[in-house]
XYZ file of C-alpha atoms in Angstrom:
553
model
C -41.420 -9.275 26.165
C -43.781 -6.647 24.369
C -47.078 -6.438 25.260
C -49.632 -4.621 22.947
C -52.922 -3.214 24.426
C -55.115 -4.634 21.836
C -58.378 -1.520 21.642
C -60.545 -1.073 19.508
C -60.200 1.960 16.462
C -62.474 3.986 18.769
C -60.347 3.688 21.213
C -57.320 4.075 19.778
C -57.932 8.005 18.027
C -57.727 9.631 21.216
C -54.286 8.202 21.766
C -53.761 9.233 18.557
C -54.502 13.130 18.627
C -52.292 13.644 21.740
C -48.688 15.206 21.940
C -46.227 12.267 21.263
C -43.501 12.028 23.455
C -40.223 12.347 22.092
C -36.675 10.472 21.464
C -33.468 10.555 20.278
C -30.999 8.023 18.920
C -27.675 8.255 17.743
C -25.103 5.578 17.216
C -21.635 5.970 15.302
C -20.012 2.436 14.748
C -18.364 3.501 11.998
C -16.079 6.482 12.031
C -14.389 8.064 8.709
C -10.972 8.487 10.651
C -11.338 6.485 13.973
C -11.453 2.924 15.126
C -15.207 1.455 15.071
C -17.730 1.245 18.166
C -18.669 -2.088 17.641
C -22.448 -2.484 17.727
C -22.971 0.989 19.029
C -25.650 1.600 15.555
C -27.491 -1.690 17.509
C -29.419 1.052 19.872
C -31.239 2.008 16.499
C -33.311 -1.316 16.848
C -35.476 -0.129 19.579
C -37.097 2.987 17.739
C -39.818 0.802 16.240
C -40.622 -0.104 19.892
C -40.823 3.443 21.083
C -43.057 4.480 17.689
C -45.322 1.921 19.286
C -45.623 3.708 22.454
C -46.562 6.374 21.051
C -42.687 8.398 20.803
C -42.003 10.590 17.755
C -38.510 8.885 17.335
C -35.558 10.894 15.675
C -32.682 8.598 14.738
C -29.585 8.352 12.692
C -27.012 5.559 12.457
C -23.630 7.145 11.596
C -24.029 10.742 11.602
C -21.576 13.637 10.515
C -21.621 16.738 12.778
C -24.144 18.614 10.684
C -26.566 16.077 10.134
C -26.331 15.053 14.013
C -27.435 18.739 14.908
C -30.039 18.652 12.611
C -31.399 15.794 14.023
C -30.880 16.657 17.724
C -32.403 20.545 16.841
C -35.828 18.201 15.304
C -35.929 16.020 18.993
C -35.447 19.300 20.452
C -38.296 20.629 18.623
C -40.589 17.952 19.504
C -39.585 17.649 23.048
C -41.294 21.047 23.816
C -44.580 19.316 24.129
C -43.319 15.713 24.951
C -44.462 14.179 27.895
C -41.634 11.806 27.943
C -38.321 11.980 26.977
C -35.766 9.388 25.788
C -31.958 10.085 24.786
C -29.678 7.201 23.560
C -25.696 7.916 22.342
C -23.451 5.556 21.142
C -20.185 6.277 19.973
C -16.793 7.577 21.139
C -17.031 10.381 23.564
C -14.391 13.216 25.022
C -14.550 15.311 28.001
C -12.378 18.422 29.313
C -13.706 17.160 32.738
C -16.493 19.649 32.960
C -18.062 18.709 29.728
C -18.837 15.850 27.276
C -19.496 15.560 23.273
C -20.147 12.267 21.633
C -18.302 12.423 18.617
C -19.735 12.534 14.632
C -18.679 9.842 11.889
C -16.012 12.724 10.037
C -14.480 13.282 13.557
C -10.819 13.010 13.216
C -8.693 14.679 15.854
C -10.881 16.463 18.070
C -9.629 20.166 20.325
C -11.837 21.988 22.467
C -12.207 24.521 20.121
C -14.633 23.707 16.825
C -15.711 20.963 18.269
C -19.390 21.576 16.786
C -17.667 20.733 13.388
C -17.838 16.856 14.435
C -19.401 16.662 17.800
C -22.930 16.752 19.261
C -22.706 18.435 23.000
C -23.923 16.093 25.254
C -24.599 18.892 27.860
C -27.050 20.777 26.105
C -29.362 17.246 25.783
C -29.180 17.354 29.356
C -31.078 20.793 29.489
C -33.542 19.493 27.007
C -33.685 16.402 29.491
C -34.014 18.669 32.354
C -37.421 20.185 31.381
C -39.183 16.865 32.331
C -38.274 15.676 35.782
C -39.500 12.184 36.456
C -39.827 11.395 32.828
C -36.763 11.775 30.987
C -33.948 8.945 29.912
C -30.201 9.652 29.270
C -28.752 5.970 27.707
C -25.319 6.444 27.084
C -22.956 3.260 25.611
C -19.654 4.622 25.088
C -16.777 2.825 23.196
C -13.476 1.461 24.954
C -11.705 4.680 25.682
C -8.447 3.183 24.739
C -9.383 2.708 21.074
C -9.077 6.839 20.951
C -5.865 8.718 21.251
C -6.253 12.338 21.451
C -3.152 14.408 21.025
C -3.958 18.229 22.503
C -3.629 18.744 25.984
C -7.146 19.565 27.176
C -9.885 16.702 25.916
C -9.225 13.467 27.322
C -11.298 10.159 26.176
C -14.449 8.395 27.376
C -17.164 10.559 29.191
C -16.355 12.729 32.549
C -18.454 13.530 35.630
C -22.096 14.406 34.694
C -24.207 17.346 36.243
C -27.570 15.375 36.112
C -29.952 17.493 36.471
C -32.909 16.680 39.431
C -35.423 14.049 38.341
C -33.287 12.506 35.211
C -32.963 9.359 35.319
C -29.100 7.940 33.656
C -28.288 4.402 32.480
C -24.855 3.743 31.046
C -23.070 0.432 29.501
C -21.693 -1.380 27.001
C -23.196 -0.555 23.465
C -24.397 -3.929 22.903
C -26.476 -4.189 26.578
C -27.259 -0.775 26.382
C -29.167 -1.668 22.851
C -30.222 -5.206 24.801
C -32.593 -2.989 27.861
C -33.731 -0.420 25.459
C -35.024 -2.972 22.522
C -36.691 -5.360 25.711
C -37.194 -3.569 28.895
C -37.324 0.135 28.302
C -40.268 -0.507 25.471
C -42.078 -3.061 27.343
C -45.440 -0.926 27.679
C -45.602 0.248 31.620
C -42.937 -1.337 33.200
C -41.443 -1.189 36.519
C -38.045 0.254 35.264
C -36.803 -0.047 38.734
C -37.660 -3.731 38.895
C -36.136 -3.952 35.387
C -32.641 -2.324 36.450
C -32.578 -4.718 39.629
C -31.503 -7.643 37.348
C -29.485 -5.593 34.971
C -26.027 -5.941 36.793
C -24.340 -4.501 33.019
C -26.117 -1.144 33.277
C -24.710 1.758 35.920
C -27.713 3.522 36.911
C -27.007 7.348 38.164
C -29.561 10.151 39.136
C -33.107 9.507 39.778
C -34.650 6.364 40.478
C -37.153 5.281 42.850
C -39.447 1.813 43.587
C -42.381 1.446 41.592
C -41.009 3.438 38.342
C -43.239 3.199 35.169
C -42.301 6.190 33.445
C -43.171 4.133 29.875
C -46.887 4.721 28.721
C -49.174 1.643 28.040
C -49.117 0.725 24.735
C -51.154 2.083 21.870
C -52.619 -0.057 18.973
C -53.010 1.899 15.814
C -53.576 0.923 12.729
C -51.201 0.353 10.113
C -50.905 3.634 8.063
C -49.543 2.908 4.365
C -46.070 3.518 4.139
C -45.340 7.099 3.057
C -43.890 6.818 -0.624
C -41.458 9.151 -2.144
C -42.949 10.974 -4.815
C -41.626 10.778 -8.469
C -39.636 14.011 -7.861
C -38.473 13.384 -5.260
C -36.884 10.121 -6.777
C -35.462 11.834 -9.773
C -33.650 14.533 -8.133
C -32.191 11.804 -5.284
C -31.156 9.457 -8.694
C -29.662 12.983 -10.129
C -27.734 14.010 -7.113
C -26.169 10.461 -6.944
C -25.180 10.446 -10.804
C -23.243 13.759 -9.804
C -22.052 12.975 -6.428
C -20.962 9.361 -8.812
C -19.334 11.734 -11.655
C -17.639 13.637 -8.693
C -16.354 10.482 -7.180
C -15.029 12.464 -4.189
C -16.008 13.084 -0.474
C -17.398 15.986 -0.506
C -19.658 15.068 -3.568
C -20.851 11.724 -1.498
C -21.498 13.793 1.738
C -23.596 16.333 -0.550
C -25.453 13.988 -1.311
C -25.928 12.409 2.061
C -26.864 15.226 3.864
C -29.882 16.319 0.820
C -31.206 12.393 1.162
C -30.206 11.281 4.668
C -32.466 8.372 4.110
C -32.339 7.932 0.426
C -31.334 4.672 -1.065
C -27.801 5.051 -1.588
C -26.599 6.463 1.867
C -25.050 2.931 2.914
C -23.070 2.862 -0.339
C -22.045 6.774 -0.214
C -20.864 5.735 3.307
C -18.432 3.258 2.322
C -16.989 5.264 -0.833
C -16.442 7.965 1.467
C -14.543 5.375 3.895
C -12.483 3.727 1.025
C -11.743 7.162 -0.482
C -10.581 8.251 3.374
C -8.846 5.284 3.650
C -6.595 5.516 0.468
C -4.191 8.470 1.155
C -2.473 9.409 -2.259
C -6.029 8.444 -4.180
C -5.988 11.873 -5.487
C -2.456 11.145 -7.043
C -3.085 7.632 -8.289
C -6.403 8.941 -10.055
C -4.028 12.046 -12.193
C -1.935 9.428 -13.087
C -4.728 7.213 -14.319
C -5.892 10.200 -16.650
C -2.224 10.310 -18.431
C -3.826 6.438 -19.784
C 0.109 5.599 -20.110
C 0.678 3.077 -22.796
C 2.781 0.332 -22.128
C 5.805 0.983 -23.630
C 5.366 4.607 -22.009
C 5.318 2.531 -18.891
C 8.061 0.278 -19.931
C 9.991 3.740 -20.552
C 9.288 5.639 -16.848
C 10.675 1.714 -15.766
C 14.028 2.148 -17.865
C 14.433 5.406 -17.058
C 14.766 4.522 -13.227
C 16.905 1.856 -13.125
C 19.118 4.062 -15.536
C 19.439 6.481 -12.662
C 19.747 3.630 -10.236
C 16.422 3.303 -8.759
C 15.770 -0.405 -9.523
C 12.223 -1.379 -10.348
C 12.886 -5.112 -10.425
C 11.967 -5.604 -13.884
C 10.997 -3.835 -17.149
C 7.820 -4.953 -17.814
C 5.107 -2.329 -18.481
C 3.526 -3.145 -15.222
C 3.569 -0.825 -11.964
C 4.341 -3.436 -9.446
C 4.999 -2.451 -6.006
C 9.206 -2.798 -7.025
C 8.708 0.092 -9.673
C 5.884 2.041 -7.334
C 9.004 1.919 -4.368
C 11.175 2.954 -6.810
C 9.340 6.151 -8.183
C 8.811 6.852 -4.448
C 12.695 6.893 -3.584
C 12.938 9.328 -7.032
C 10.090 11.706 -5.536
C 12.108 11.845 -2.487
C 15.598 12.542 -3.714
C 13.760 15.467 -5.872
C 11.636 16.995 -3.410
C 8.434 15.767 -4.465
C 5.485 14.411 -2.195
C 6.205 10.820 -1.733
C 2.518 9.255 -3.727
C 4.641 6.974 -5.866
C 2.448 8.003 -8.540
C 3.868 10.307 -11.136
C 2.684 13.660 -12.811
C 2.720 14.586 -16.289
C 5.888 17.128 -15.204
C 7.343 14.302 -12.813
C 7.686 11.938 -16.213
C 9.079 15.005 -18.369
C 11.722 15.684 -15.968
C 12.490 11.574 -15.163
C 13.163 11.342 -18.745
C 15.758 14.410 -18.665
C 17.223 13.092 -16.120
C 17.602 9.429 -17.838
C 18.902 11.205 -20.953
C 21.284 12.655 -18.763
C 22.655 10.144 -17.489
C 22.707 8.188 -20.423
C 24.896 10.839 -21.882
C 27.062 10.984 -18.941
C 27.511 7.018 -19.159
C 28.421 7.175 -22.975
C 30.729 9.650 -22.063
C 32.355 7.596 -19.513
C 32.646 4.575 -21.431
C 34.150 6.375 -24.278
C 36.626 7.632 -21.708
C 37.427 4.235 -20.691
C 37.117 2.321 -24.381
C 40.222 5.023 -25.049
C 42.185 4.499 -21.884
C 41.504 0.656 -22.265
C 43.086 1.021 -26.299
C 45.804 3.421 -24.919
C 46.795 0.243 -22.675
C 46.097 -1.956 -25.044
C 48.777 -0.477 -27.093
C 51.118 -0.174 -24.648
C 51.078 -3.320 -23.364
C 51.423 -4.496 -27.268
C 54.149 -2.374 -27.629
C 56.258 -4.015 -24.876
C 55.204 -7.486 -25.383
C 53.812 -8.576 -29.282
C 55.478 -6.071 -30.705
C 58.682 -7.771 -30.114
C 57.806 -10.647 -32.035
C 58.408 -13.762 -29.628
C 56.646 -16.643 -28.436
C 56.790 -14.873 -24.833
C 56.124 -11.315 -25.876
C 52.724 -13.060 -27.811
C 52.084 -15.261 -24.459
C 52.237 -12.108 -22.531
C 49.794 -10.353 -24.522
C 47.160 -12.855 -24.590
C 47.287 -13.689 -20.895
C 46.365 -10.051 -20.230
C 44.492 -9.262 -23.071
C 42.754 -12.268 -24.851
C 39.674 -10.084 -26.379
C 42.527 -7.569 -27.136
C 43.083 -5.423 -30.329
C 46.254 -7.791 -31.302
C 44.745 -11.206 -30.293
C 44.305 -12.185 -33.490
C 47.950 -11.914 -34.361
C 49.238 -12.491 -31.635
C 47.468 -15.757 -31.975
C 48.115 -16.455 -35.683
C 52.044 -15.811 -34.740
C 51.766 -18.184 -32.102
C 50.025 -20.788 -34.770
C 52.858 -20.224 -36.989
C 55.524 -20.533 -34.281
C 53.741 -24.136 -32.827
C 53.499 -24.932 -36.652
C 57.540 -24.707 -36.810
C 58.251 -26.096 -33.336
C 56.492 -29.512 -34.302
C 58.240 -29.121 -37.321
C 61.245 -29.193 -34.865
C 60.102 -31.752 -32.813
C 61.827 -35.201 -32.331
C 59.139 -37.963 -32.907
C 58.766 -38.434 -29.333
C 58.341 -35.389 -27.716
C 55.372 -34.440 -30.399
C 53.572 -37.964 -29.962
C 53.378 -36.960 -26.265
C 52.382 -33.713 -26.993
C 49.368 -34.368 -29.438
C 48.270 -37.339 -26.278
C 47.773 -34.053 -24.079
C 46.687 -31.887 -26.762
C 44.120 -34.189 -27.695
C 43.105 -34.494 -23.568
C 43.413 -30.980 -22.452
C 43.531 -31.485 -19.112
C 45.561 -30.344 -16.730
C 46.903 -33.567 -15.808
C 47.783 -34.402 -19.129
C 49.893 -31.447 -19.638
C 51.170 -32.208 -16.335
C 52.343 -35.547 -17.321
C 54.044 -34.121 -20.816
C 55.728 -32.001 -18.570
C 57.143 -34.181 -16.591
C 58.272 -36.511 -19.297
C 59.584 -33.391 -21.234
C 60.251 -30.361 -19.024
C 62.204 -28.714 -21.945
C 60.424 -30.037 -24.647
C 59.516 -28.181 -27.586
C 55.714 -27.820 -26.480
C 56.846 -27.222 -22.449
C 55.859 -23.631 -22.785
C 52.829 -24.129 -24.503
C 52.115 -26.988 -21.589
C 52.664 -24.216 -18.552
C 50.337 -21.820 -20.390
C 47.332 -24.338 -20.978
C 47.805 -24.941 -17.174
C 47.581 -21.547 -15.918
C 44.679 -20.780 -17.624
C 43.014 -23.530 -16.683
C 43.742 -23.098 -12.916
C 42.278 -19.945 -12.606
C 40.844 -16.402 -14.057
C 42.918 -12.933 -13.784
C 40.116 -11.972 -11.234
C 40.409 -13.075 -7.710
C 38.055 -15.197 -5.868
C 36.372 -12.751 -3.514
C 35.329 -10.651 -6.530
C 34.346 -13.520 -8.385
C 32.432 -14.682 -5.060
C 31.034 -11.280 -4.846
C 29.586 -11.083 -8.430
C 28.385 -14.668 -8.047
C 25.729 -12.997 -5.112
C 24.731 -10.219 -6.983
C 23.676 -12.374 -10.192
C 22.335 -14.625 -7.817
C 19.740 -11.772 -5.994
C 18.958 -11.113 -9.509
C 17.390 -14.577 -10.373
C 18.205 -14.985 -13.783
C 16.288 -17.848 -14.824
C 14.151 -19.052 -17.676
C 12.577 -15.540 -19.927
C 15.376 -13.327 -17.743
C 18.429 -15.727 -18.805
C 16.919 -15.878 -22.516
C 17.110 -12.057 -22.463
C 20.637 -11.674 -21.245
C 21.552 -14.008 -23.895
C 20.085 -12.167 -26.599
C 21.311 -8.988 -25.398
C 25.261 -10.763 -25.650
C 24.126 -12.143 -28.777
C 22.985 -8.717 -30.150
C 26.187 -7.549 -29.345
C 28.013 -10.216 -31.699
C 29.346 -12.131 -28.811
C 28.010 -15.770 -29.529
C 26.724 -16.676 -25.749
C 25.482 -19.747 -27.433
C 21.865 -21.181 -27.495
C 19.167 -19.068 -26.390
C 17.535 -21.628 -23.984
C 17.571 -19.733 -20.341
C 20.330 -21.842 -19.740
C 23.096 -19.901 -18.150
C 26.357 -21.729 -19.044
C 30.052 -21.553 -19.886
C 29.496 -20.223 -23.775
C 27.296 -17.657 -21.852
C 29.758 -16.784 -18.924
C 32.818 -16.493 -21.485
C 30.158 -13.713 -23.907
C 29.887 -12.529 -20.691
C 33.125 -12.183 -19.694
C 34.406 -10.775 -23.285
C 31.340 -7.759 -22.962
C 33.349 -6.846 -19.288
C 36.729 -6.990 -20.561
C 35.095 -4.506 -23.678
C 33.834 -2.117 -21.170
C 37.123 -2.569 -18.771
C 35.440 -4.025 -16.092
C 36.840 -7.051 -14.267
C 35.953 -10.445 -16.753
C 34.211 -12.279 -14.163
C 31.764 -13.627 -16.317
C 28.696 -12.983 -13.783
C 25.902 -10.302 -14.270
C 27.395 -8.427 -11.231
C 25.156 -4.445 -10.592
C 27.895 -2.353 -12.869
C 27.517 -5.635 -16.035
C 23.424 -4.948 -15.650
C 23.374 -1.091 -15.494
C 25.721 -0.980 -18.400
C 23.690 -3.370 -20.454
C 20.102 -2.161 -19.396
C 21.907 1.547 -20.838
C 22.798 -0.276 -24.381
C 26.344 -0.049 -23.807
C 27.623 -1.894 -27.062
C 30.764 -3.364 -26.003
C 34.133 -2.606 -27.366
């Protein structure tokens, strides 16, 4: 739709040596803190346009408060002896009902007082429109007020009710068909803007407008001047500032060097570290942690240490996984420090006084219990064993099979089964060695019934009770059975359970990751050394005690 007045060089230099008129762009899509405007940097396009008609064009895409003012204080500047005047804001805006601010990239939560920190005053443009009645453009393309929630009591979202000055002229939509008119219609070189607006049902036109308006100048040709290009120095100390505001690595070194090179060659990138650096909350935290350089096994360490005090990290592995990152953040909270789940040099010193701790405490306690356990042990010896029958033997075992006197009691009972076959009719130990050689339950069933009181009756009765079920009841058994089961011990994990039971001397048989009965009875002789129920599952007390070292009996 542009038009260019083709002249001649002669021509042209008058144009040239006048005043330019003046205008000001300024669209935030992105914000550091608050949801994005979509297109609302889009407005930017038109500035080449407006350079062609002869505008001295101040612009920024993204600005922080301090940059924005600089750039508004330069359009105010060259306004003073513009002819025309041309103001386009994008972004999200607030109002206390009197007065409006578009808001800078860094805004965050914005109050009526300090707003100049991250807001450009919408208000005072309006004076600086007001000096050129007829002539002067307010564009404004807010974003959807909803995407901003405001939490004081006075500033509200979107844009309030303006005081338009006499003789400006105000257009206000959508950023994308606010960018549309300004990039087509308002450069096209001395059009009937009123004509123009007729067809634009998207744009909400306010203040002063009347038929026939061409407040746009022709068009000027000039000729290409060279592209200004920076100067050696000038590159050097823009390639220094970014090495620093790199070494730095933080937001105030990126905005440093933003607001000394506001069009240098890294202002895109310094944009989105600053977002990513915004956008990571504890990156401060995970960065001191990153200087200890932890070593594996200290990492394996900080990971045994936690599940010692109960804060499981689902596995031991070296690796800070989002199990042991949830687990140091339960620590920091139960001892008062900021929940980052990354740890401090002073945070690992006093984890690992704490594990110790506790590791003493748990020796302690299964010391404590190893004694009581012998103490019963004894006892129950005492009143059973130590009497020197088959029953008092029986007894024993049934309660205490991993016990201190198992052995004898089980070399007596050898030497008593040795003399009742001895004893034995011919029959009755025929039958016998037919369901000794079975061991089933059926076959001592059926000796029993063909010899109730036959020499190896007892020795029937007790092969059938403990075949038909542990000392531990089934709920508990069920219960262990889940917690085993959330613990998936499979494959690597079942291969180092069963070289933990097999480092304690009690034979859980092949290592293959194969959890089966060899491994269930190891397990079930490491509970009944610690006094814990035998139910031969890897139930929360089994792993705590075996992730401490405990060593058995």
């Amino acid at each position: 739709m542009r038009r260019l007045l083709l002249t001649t060089a002669l021509i042209a230099g008058p144009f040239l040596a006048q005043a330019e008129d003046a205008a000001l762009i300024l669209g935030v899509e992105r914000y550091e803190r608050l949801d994005r405007v979509s297109r609302a940097d889009n407005l930017l396009d038109s500035q080449e346009g407006l350079r062609s008609l002869g505008f001295a064009v101040q612009a920024r895409a993204n600005p922080r408060g301090d940059v924005a003012h600089d750039v508004a204080a330069a359009f105010a500047e060259d306004a003073e002896t513009a002819e025309r005047i041309v103001v386009a804001l994008s972004g999200h805006f607030v109002t206390d009902g009197r007065r409006n601010w578009l808001l800078t990239a860094e805004a965050q939560d914005p109050r009526l007082f300090g707003m100049r920190a991250y807001a450009l005053s919408v208000d005072s443009l309006l004076q600086v429109l007001a000096a050129r009645p007829g002539q002067a453009i307010l564009l404004l393309a807010p974003g959807d007020a909803r995407d901003l929630d405001l939490s004081g009591p006075v500033l509200r979202p979107g844009l309030g009710a303006l005081e338009i000055p006499q003789g400006l002229t105000v257009l206000r939509g959508d950023p994308s068909d606010v960018a549309d008119f300004m990039e087509n219609d308002l450069v096209e070189p001395s059009a009937d803007l009123s004509v123009a607006l007729e067809d634009r049902s998207d744009l909400v036109v306010a203040g002063f407008l009347m038929p026939g308006w061409s407040p746009m100048p022709a068009a000027i040709e000039a000729f290409p001047e060279d592209p200004e290009t920076p100067d050696e120095d000038r590159l050097i100390a823009e390639a220094a500032a970014w090495d620093v505001a790199e070494a730095d690595d933080d937001v105030d070194g990126y905005r440093a060097y933003i607001r000394a090179f506001p069009d240098g060659r890294f202002v895109d990138l310094a944009e989105e570290r600053i977002s990513a650096i915004l956008d990571e909350p504890n990156r401060d935290a995970r960065l001191a942690e990153e200087a200890l350089s932890l070593s594996a096994g200290e990492r394996r360490t900080v990971q045994r240490n936690l599940n010692v005090l109960d804060y499981n990290t689902r596995g031991i592995d070296g690796i800070f996984g989002p199990g042991t990152r949830q687990a140091v953040t339960n620590w920091q909270q139960s001892n008062g420090y900021p929940q980052t789940s990354y740890l401090t040099r002073g945070q690992i010193n006093r984890l690992d006084a704490q594990a110790e701790r506790r590791r003493a405490e748990i020796a302690a306690q299964e010391e404590r219990e190893r004694a009581e356990a012998e103490r019963l042990d004894r006892e129950y010896w005492a009143e059973t064993g130590a009497l020197g029958d088959e029953a008092g033997y029986r007894a024993y075992l049934s309660r205490y099979p991993e016990g201190l006197f198992a052995d004898l009691a089980e070399r007596r009972l050898a030497a008593i089964d040795s003399e009742r076959e001895d004893a034995a009719d011919l029959a009755d130990r025929s039958a016998w060695g037919i369901a000794d050689a079975d061991d089933t339950v059926a076959a001592y069933e059926d000796y029993l019934a063909a010899w109730p009181d036959g020499v190896f009756a007892e020795e029937a009765r007790a092969r059938i009770a403990r075949m038909q079920g542990p000392d531990v009841s089934d709920d508990e058994i069920a219960t262990a059975r889940a917690q085993e089961d959330r613990l998936q011990l499979s494959g690597v994990r079942a291969q180092l359970l069963e070289l933990r039971l097999r480092d304690l001397g009690l034979s859980p048989g092949p290592l293959d990751g194969v959890i089966d009965d060899e491994t269930r009875g190891a397990l079930r002789r490491y509970q009944e050394g610690q006094g814990l129920p035998p139910k031969g599952y890897v139930d929360q007390a089994t792993l705590v005690r075996l992730m401490a070292g405990a060593t058995g009996r």
